[in-house]
CSV table of C-alpha atoms in Angstrom, one decimal:
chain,number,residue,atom,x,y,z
Y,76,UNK,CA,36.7,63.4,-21.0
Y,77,UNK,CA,36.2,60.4,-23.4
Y,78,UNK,CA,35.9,58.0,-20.3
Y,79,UNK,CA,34.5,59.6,-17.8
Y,80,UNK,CA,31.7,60.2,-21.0
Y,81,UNK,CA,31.6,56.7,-21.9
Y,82,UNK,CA,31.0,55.9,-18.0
Y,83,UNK,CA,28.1,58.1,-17.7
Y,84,UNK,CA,26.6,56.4,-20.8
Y,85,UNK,CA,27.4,52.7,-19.0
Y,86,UNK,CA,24.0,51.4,-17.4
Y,87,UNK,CA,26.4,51.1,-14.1
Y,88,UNK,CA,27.4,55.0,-14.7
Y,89,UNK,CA,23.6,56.0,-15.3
Y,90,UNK,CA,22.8,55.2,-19.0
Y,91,UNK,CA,23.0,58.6,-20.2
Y,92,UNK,CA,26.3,61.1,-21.4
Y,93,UNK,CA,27.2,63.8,-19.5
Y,94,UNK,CA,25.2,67.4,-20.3
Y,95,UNK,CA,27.3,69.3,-22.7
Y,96,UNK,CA,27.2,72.2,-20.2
Y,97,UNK,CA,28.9,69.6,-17.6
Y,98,UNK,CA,31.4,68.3,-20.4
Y,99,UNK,CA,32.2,72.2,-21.1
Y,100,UNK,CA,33.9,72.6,-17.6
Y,101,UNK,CA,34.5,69.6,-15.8
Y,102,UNK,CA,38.3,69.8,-16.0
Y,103,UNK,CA,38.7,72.6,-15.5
Y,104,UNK,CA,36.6,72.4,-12.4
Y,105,UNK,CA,38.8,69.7,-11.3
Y,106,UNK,CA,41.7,71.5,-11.7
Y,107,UNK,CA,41.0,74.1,-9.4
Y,108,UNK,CA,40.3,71.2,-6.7
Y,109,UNK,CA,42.7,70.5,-4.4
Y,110,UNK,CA,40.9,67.6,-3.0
Y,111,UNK,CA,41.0,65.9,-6.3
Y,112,UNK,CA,43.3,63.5,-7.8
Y,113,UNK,CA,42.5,61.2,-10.5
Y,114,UNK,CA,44.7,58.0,-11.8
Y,115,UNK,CA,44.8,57.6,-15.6
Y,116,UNK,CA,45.5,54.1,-17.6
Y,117,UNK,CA,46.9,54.1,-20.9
Y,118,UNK,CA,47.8,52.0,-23.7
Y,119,UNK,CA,50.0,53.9,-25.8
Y,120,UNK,CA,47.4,57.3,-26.4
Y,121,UNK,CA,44.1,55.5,-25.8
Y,122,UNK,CA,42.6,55.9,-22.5
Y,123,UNK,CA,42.1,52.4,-20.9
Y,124,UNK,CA,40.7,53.5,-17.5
Y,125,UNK,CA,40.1,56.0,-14.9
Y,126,UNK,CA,39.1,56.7,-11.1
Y,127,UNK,CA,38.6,60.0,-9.7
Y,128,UNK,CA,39.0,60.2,-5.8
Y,129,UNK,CA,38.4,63.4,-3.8
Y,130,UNK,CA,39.7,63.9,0.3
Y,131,UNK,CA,37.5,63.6,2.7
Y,132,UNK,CA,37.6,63.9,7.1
Y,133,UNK,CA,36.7,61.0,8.9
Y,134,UNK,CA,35.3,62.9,12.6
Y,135,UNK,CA,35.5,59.4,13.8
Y,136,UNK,CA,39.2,58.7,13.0
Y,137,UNK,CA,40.2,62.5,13.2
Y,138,UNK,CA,42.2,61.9,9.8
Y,139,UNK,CA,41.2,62.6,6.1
Y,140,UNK,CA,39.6,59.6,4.3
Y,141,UNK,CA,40.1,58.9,0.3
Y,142,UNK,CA,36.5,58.8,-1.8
Y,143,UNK,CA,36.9,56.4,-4.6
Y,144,UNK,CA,34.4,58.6,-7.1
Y,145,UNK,CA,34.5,56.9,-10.3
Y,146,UNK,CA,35.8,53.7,-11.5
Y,147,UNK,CA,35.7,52.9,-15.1
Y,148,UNK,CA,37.5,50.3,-17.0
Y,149,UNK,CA,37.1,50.7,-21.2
Y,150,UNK,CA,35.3,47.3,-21.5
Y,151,UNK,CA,38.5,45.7,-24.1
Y,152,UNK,CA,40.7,46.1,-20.9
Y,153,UNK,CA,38.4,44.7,-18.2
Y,154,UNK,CA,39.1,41.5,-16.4
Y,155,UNK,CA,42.9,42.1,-16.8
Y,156,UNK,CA,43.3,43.6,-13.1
Y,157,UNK,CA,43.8,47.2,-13.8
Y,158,UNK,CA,41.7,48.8,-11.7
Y,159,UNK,CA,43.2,46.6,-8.8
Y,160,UNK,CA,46.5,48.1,-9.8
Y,161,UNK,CA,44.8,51.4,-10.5
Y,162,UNK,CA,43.3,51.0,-6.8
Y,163,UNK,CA,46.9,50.3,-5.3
Y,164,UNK,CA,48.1,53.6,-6.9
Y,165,UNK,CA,44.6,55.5,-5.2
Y,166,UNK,CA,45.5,53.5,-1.7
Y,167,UNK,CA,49.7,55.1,-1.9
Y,168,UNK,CA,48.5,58.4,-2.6
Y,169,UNK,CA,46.1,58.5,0.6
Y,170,UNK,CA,48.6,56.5,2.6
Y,171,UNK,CA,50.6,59.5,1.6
Y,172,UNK,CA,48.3,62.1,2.5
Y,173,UNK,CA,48.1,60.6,5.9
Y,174,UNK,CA,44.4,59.0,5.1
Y,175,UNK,CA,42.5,56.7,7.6
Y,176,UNK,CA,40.7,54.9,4.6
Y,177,UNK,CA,39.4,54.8,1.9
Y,178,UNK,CA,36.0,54.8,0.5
Y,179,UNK,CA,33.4,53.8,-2.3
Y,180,UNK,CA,29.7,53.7,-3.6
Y,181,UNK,CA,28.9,50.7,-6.1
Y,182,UNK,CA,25.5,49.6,-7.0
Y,183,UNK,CA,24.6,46.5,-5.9
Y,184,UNK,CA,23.6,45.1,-8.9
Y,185,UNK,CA,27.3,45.7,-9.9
Y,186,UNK,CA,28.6,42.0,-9.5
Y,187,UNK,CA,31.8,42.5,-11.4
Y,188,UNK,CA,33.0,45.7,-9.3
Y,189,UNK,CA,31.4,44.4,-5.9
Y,190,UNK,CA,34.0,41.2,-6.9
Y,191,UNK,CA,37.2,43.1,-7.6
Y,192,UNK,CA,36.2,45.9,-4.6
Y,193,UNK,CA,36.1,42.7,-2.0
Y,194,UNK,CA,39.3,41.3,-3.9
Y,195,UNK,CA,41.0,44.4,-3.0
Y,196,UNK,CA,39.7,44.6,0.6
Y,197,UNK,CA,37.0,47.1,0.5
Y,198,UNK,CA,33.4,45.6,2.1
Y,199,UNK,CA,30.4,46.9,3.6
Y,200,UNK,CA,30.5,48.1,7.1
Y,201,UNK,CA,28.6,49.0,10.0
Y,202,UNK,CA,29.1,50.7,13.5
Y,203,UNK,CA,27.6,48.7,15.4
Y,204,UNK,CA,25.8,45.6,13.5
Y,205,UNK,CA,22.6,45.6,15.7
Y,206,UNK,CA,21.7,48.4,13.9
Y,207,UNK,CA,22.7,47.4,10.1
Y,208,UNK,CA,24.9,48.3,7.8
Y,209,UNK,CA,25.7,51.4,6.7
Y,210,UNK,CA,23.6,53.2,3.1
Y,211,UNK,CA,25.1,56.0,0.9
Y,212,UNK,CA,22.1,58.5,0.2
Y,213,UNK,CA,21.8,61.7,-2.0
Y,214,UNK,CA,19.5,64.7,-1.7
Y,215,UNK,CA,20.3,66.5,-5.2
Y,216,UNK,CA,20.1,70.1,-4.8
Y,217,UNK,CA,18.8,71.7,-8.5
């Protein structure tokens, strides 16, 4: 909970903590997922980093597809390739699982994450360039 808190509060997570109603039972909602698995980073008993990924269905590849959720690297262990190694352990769990890909948001004003995503192999796609590349959009339903 403390980094997924501390990511929320990050102006790349949305500047603000989580809602204490949210904080109440977010584990326990993921627990009872079975889409979800998340990868954890220690140092000793301090939480270093985390990345939450849920299963998705690619129509197009008629295989599930791994969502890379949430990234967040404490900021005393960044620039030390963790979540590169972090990203390995999310890409042999959805080789595992029989995945097609994997997949990510990131803000584009989020040089350092847009670097190490590209380092790792992600990029930006499109189906058929004439036509642009692809946007992730959100309707919140409230």
């Amino acid at each position: 909970m403390e980094l997924i808190s501390r990511y929320a509060q990050d102006p790349m997570g949305g500047g603000e903590d989580l809602a204490p109603e949210v904080k109440a039972v977010l584990v326990q909602r993921l627990r009872e997922r079975p889409d979800y698995f998340g990868v954890l980073a220690m140092d000793g008993t301090t939480p270093a980093a985390l990345i939450n990924c849920f299963e998705g269905f690619s129509t197009f590849m008629a295989k599930p597809l791994m969502n890379v959720h949430d990234v967040y690297v404490a900021p005393t262990w960044r620039g030390q390739g963790l979540s590169h190694r972090m990203l390995q352990r999310v890409e042999d769990v959805a080789r595992a699982r029989g995945c097609g890909k994997l997949t990510l948001e990131v803000l584009d004003g989020n040089a350092a994450a847009i670097a190490s995503y590209r380092r790792f192999g992600f990029a930006t796609y499109a189906l058929d360039p004439a036509h642009g590349r692809a946007q992730f959009w959100q309707k919140k339903l409230l």
